[in-house]
Coordinates of C-alpha atoms in Angstrom, one line a residue:
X71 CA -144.3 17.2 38.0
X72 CA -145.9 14.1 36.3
X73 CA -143.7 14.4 33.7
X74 CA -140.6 14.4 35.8
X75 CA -142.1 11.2 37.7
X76 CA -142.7 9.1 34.4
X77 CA -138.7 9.5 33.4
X78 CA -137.5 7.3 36.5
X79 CA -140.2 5.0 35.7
X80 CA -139.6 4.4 32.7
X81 CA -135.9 3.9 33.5
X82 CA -136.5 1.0 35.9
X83 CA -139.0 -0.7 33.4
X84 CA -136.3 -0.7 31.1
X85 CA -133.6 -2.2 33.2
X86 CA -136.6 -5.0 34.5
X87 CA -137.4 -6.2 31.2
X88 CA -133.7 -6.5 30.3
X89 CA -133.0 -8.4 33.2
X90 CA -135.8 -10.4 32.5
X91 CA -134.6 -11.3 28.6
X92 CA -131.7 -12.4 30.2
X93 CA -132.9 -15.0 33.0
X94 CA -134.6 -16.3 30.3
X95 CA -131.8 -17.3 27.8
X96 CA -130.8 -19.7 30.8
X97 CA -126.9 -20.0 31.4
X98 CA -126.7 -22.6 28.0
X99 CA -126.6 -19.5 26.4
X100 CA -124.0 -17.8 28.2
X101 CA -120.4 -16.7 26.4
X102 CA -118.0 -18.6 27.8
X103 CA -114.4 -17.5 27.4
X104 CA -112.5 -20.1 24.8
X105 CA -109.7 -21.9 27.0
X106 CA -106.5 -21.4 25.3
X107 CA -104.9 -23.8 23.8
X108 CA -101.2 -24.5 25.3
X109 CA -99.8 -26.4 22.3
X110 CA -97.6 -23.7 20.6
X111 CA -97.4 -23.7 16.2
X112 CA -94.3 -23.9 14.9
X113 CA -93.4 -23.0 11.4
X114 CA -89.9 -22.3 9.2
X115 CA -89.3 -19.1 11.7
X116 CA -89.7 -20.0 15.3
X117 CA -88.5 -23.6 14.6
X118 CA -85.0 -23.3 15.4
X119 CA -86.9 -23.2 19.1
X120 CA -87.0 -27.0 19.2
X121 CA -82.8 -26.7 19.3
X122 CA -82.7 -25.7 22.8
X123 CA -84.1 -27.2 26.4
X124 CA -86.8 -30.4 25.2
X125 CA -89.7 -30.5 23.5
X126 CA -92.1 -32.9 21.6
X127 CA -93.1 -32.1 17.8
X128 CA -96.2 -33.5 16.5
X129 CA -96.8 -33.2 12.8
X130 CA -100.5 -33.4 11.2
X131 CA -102.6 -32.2 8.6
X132 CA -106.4 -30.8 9.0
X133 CA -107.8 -33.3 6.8
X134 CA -106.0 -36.3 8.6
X135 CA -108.9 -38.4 10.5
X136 CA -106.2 -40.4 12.9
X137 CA -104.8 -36.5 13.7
X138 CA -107.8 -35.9 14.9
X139 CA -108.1 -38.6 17.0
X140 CA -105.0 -37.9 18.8
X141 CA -105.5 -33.9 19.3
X142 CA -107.4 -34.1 22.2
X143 CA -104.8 -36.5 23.5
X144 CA -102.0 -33.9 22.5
X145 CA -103.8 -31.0 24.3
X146 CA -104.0 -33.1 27.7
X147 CA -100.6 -33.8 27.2
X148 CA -99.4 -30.1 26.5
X149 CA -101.0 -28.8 29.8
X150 CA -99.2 -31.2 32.0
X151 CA -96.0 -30.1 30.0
X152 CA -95.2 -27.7 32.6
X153 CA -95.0 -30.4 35.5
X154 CA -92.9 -32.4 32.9
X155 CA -90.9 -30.2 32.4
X156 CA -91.2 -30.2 28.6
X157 CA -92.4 -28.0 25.6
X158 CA -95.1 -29.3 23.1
X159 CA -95.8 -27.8 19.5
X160 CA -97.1 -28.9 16.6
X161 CA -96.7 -28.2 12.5
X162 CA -99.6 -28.3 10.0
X163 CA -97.7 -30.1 6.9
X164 CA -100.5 -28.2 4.9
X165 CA -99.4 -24.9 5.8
X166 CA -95.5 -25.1 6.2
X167 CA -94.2 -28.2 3.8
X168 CA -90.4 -27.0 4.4
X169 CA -90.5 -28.3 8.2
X170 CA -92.3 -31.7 6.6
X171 CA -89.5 -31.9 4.2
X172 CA -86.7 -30.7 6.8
X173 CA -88.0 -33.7 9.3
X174 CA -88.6 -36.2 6.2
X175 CA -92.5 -36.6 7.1
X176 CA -93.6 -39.5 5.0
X177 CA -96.3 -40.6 7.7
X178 CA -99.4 -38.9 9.5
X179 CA -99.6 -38.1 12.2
X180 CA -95.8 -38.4 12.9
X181 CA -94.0 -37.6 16.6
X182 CA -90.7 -36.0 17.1
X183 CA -88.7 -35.9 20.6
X184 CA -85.9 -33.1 20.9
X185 CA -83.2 -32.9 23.6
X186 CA -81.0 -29.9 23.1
X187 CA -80.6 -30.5 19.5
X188 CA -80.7 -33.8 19.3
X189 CA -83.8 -35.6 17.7
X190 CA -85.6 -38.7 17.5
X191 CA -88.7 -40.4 16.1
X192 CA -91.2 -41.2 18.5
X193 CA -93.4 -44.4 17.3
X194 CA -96.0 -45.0 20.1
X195 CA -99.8 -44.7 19.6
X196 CA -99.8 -40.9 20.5
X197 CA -102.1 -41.1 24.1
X198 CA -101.6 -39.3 26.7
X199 CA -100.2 -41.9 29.0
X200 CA -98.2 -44.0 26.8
X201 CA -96.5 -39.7 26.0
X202 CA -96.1 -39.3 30.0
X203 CA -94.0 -42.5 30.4
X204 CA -92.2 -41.4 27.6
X205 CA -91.0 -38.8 29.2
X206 CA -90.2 -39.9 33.1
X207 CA -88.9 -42.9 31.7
X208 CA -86.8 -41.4 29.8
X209 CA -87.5 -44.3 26.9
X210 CA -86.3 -41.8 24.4
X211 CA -82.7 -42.8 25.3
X212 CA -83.1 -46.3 24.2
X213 CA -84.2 -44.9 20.4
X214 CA -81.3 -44.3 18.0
X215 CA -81.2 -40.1 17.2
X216 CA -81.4 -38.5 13.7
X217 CA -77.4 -37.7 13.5
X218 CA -75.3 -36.4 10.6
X219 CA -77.5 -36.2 7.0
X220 CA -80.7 -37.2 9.0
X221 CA -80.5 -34.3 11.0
X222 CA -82.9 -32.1 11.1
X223 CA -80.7 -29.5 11.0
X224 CA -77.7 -30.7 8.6
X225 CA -77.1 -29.4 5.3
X226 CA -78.7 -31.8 3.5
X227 CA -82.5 -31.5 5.3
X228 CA -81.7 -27.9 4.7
X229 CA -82.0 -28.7 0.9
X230 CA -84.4 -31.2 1.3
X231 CA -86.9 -28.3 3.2
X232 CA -86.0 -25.8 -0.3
X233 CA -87.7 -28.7 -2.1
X234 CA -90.5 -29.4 -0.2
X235 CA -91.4 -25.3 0.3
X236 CA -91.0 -24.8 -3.6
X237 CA -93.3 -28.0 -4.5
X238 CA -96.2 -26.8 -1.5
X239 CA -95.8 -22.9 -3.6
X240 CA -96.6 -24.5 -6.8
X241 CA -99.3 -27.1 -5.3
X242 CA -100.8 -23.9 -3.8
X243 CA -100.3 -21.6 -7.1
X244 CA -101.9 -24.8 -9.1
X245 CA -105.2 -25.1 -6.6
X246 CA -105.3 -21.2 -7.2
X247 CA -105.8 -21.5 -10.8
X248 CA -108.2 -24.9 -11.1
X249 CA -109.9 -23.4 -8.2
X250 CA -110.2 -19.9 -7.6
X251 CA -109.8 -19.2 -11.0
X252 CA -111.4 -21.8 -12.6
X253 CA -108.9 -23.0 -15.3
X254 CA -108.6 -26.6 -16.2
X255 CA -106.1 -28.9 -14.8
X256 CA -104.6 -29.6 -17.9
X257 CA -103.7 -26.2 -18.7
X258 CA -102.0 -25.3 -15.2
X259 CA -100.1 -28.5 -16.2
X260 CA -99.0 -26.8 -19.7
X261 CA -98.5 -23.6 -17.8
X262 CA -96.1 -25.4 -15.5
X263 CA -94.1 -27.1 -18.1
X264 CA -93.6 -23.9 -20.1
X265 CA -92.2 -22.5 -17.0
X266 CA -90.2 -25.3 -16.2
X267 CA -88.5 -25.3 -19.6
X268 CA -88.1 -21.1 -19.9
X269 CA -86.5 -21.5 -16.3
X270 CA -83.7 -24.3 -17.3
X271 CA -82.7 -22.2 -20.1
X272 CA -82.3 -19.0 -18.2
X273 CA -80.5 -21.0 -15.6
X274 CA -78.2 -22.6 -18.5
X275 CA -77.7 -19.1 -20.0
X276 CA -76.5 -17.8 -16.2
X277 CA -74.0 -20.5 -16.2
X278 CA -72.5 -20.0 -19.3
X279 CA -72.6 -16.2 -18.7
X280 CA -70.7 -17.2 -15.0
X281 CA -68.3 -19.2 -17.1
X282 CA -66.7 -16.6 -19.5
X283 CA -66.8 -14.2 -16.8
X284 CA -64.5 -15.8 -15.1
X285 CA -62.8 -18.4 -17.9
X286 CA -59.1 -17.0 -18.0
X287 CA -57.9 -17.7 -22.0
X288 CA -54.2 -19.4 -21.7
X289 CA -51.6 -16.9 -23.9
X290 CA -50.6 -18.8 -27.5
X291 CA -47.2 -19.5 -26.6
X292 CA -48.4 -21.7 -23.6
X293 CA -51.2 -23.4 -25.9
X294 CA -48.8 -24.2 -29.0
X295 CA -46.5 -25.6 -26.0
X296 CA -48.9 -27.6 -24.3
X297 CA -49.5 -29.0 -28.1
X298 CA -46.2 -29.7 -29.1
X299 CA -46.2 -31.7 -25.6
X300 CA -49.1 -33.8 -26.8
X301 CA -47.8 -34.3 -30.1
X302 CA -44.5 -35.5 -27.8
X303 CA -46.3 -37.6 -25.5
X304 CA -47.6 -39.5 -28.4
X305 CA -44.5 -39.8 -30.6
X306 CA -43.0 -41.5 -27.1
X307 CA -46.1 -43.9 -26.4
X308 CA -45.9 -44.8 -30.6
X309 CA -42.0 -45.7 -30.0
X310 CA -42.7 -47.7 -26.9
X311 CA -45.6 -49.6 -29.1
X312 CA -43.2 -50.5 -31.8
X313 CA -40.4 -51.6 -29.1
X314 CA -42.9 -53.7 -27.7
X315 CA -43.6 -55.2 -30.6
X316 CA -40.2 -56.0 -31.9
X317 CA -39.6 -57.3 -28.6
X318 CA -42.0 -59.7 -29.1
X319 CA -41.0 -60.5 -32.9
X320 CA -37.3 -61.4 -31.4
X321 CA -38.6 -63.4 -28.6
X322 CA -41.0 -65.1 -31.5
X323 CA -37.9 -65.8 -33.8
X324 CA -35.8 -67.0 -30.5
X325 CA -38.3 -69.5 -29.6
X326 CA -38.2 -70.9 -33.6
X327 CA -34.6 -71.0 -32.9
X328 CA -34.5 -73.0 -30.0
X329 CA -37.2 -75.2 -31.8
X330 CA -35.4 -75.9 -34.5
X331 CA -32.1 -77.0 -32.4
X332 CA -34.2 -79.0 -30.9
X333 CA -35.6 -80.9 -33.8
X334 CA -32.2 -81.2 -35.4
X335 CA -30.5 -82.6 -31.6
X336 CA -33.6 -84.9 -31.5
X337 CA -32.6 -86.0 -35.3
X338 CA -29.1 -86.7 -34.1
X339 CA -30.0 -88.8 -31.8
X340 CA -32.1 -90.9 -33.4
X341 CA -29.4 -91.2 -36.0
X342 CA -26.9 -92.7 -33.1
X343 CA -29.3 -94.8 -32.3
X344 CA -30.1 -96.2 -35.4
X345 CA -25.9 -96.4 -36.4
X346 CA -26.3 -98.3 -32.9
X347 CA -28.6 -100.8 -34.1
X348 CA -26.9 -101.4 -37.6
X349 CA -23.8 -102.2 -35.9
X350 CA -25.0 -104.7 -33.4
X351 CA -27.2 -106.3 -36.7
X352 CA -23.6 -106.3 -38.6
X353 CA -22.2 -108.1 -35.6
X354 CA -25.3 -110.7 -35.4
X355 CA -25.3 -111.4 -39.0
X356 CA -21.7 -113.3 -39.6
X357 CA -22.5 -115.6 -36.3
X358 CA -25.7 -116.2 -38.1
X359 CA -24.6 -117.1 -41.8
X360 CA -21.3 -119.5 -39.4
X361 CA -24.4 -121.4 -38.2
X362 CA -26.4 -122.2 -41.1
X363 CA -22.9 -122.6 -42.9
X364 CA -22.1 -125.7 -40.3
X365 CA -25.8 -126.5 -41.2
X366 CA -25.0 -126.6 -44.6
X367 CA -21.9 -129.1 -44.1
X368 CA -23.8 -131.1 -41.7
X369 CA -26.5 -131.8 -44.3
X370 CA -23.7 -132.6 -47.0
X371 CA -23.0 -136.1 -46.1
X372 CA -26.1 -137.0 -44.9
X373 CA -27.9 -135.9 -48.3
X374 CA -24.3 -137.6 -50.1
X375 CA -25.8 -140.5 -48.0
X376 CA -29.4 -140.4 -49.3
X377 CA -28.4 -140.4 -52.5
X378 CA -26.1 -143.0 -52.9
X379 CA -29.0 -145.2 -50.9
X380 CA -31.7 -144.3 -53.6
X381 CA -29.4 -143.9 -56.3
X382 CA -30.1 -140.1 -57.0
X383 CA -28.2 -138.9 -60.1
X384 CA -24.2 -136.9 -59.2
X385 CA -25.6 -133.9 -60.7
X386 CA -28.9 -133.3 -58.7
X387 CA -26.7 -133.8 -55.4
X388 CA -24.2 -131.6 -56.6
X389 CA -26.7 -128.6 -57.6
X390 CA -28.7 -129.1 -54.4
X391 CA -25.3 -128.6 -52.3
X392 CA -24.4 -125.4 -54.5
X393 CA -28.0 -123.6 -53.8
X394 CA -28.0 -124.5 -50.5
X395 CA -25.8 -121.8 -48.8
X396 CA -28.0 -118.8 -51.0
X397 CA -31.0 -119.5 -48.4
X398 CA -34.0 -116.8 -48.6
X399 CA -33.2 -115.7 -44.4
X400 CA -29.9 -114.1 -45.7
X401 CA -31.4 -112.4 -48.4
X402 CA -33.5 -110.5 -46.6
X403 CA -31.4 -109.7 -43.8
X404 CA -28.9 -108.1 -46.3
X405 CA -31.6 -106.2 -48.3
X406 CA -32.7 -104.7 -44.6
X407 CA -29.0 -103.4 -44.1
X408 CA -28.8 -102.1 -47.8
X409 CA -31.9 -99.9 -46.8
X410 CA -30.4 -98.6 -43.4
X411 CA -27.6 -97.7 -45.3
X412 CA -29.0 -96.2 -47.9
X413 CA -31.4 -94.1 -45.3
X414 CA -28.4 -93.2 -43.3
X415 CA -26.8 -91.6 -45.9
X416 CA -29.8 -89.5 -47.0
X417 CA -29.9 -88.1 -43.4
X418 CA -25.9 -87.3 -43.2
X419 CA -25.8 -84.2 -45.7

């Protein structure tokens, strides 16, 4: 009977001094669910998402101090997304570098707006106020969209994410050499230019392979065709060279032609002119020689005069009277037409 007593007893002392551990804690103590987080991650397989209804991207990185400034701002804004009518994600550039390089994420933190496809760059501080008005505004339609290669989701970005997601693989496969592994930097660096090399001439020898798979060889007749063309071809361009060129050796011996007609016309004419000039000399000179001849007889008696006055000798008079007419003007005029003469007839032949 005792013994069947004690069990219930102890029991309840039991259950009493549990209870009384736990008013103790106090409620700081307490486990309190963890409130989840509305913001929804988006990486390179759930990103096509963003292409339907609207949403608002924000891209960061854990180590960013002004992302983590603006999370708390972000997670306000997410759970009023529902009354707004709008979705909110976010991308860690750590953890998916294709999305960075797909939206060309040079900046961190940086903000994305997305309207059925349609994207643009959101610049404001990142609050949770300045994001509301954003929205009922609607101030995104005053900012210019990401169309054609800046679109998120052209061809190009496409290309531009394979980049990024290959150089985040390698940064990640380099960190797990230096640092899990604990090899120096500088031989992951001669690692990855060994690779690089081996992986260009693998891709060089899968080109050329590609290429005489499908290189079609031409049969002999067409290629001793196609050669007797060229050969052809530059027979006919060496012809037209050596037309051109006599073309320009008869226009060259024209030109000399026309040159020398000219000279020789030019010659003519100056021997007309100087015939010209002879003549109207021969036609001055007989007026002149009529003059100084009447000269001549004028002076006769007056020096006939002189003499008989002084008594000059008959034989000076008469000598003076015969040299007289000879005078030195005369002379000279008929050595000039001598020389015209003679110069004219060197020129006729």
């Amino acid at each position: 009977m005792a013994g069947g007593r004690c069990g219930p007893l102890l029991t309840t002392l039991l259950v009493a001094s549990v209870v009384a551990l736990a008013a103790t804690e106090g409620p700081d103590q307490a486990v309190l669910p963890a409130e989840q987080s509305r913001v929804q991650p988006m990486t390179a397989s759930n990103w096509t998402l963003v292409m339907e209804g609207e949403w608002m991207l924000k891209f960061y990185a854990p180590w960013c101090p002004s992302c983590q400034q603006t999370d708390s701002e972000w997670e306000t804004f997410a759970k009023n997304g529902e009354t707004l009518q709008i979705s909110v994600g976010k991308v860690d550039v750590i953890q998916e570098p294709g999305l960075s390089g797909r939206f060309f994420v040079t900046t961190l933190p940086a903000f994305f707006h997305a309207k059925d496809g349609i994207f643009r760059r959101y610049r404001g501080p990142g609050i949770f106020e300045d994001l509301q008005n954003y929205i009922l505004e609607k101030k995104w339609q005053s900012v210019e969209p990401l169309t054609g290669w800046k679109s998120p989701a052209s061809l190009t970005m496409s290309g531009m994410a394979g980049l990024f997601s290959i150089s985040g693989k390698i940064w990640h496969l380099h960190n797990y050499f230096t640092v899990t592994l604990g090899i120096p930097a500088w031989c992951s660096y001669v690692f990855f230019v060994i690779a690089t090399l081996l992986f260009g001439l693998l891709m060089g020898l899968i080109l050329v392979i590609i290429s005489e798979c499908f290189y079609v060889p031409l049969p002999r007749n067409l290629s001793e065709h196609s050669e007797q063309n060229q050969k052809s071809e530059e027979a006919h361009r060496a012809e037209q060279l050596q037309d051109a060129e006599e073309e320009k050796d008869d226009s060259n011996e024209e030109e000399n032609k026309d040159s020398l007609v000219d000279d020789e016309e030019e010659k003519e004419d100056l021997g007309d002119e100087d015939e010209a000039e002879e003549e109207e000399e021969e036609d001055n000179l007989p007026g002149g020689m009529d003059e100084e001849k009447s000269e001549v007889s004028d002076q006769g008696p007056l020096r006939e005069g002189s003499m008989t006055q002084e008594e000059v000798e008959p034989d000076e008079a008469e000598e003076d009277v015969t040299e007289q007419p000879h005078s030195p003007d005369t002379e000279v005029a008929e050595d000039a037409l001598r020389q015209r003469k003679s110069q004219n007839a060197s020129k006729g032949p």
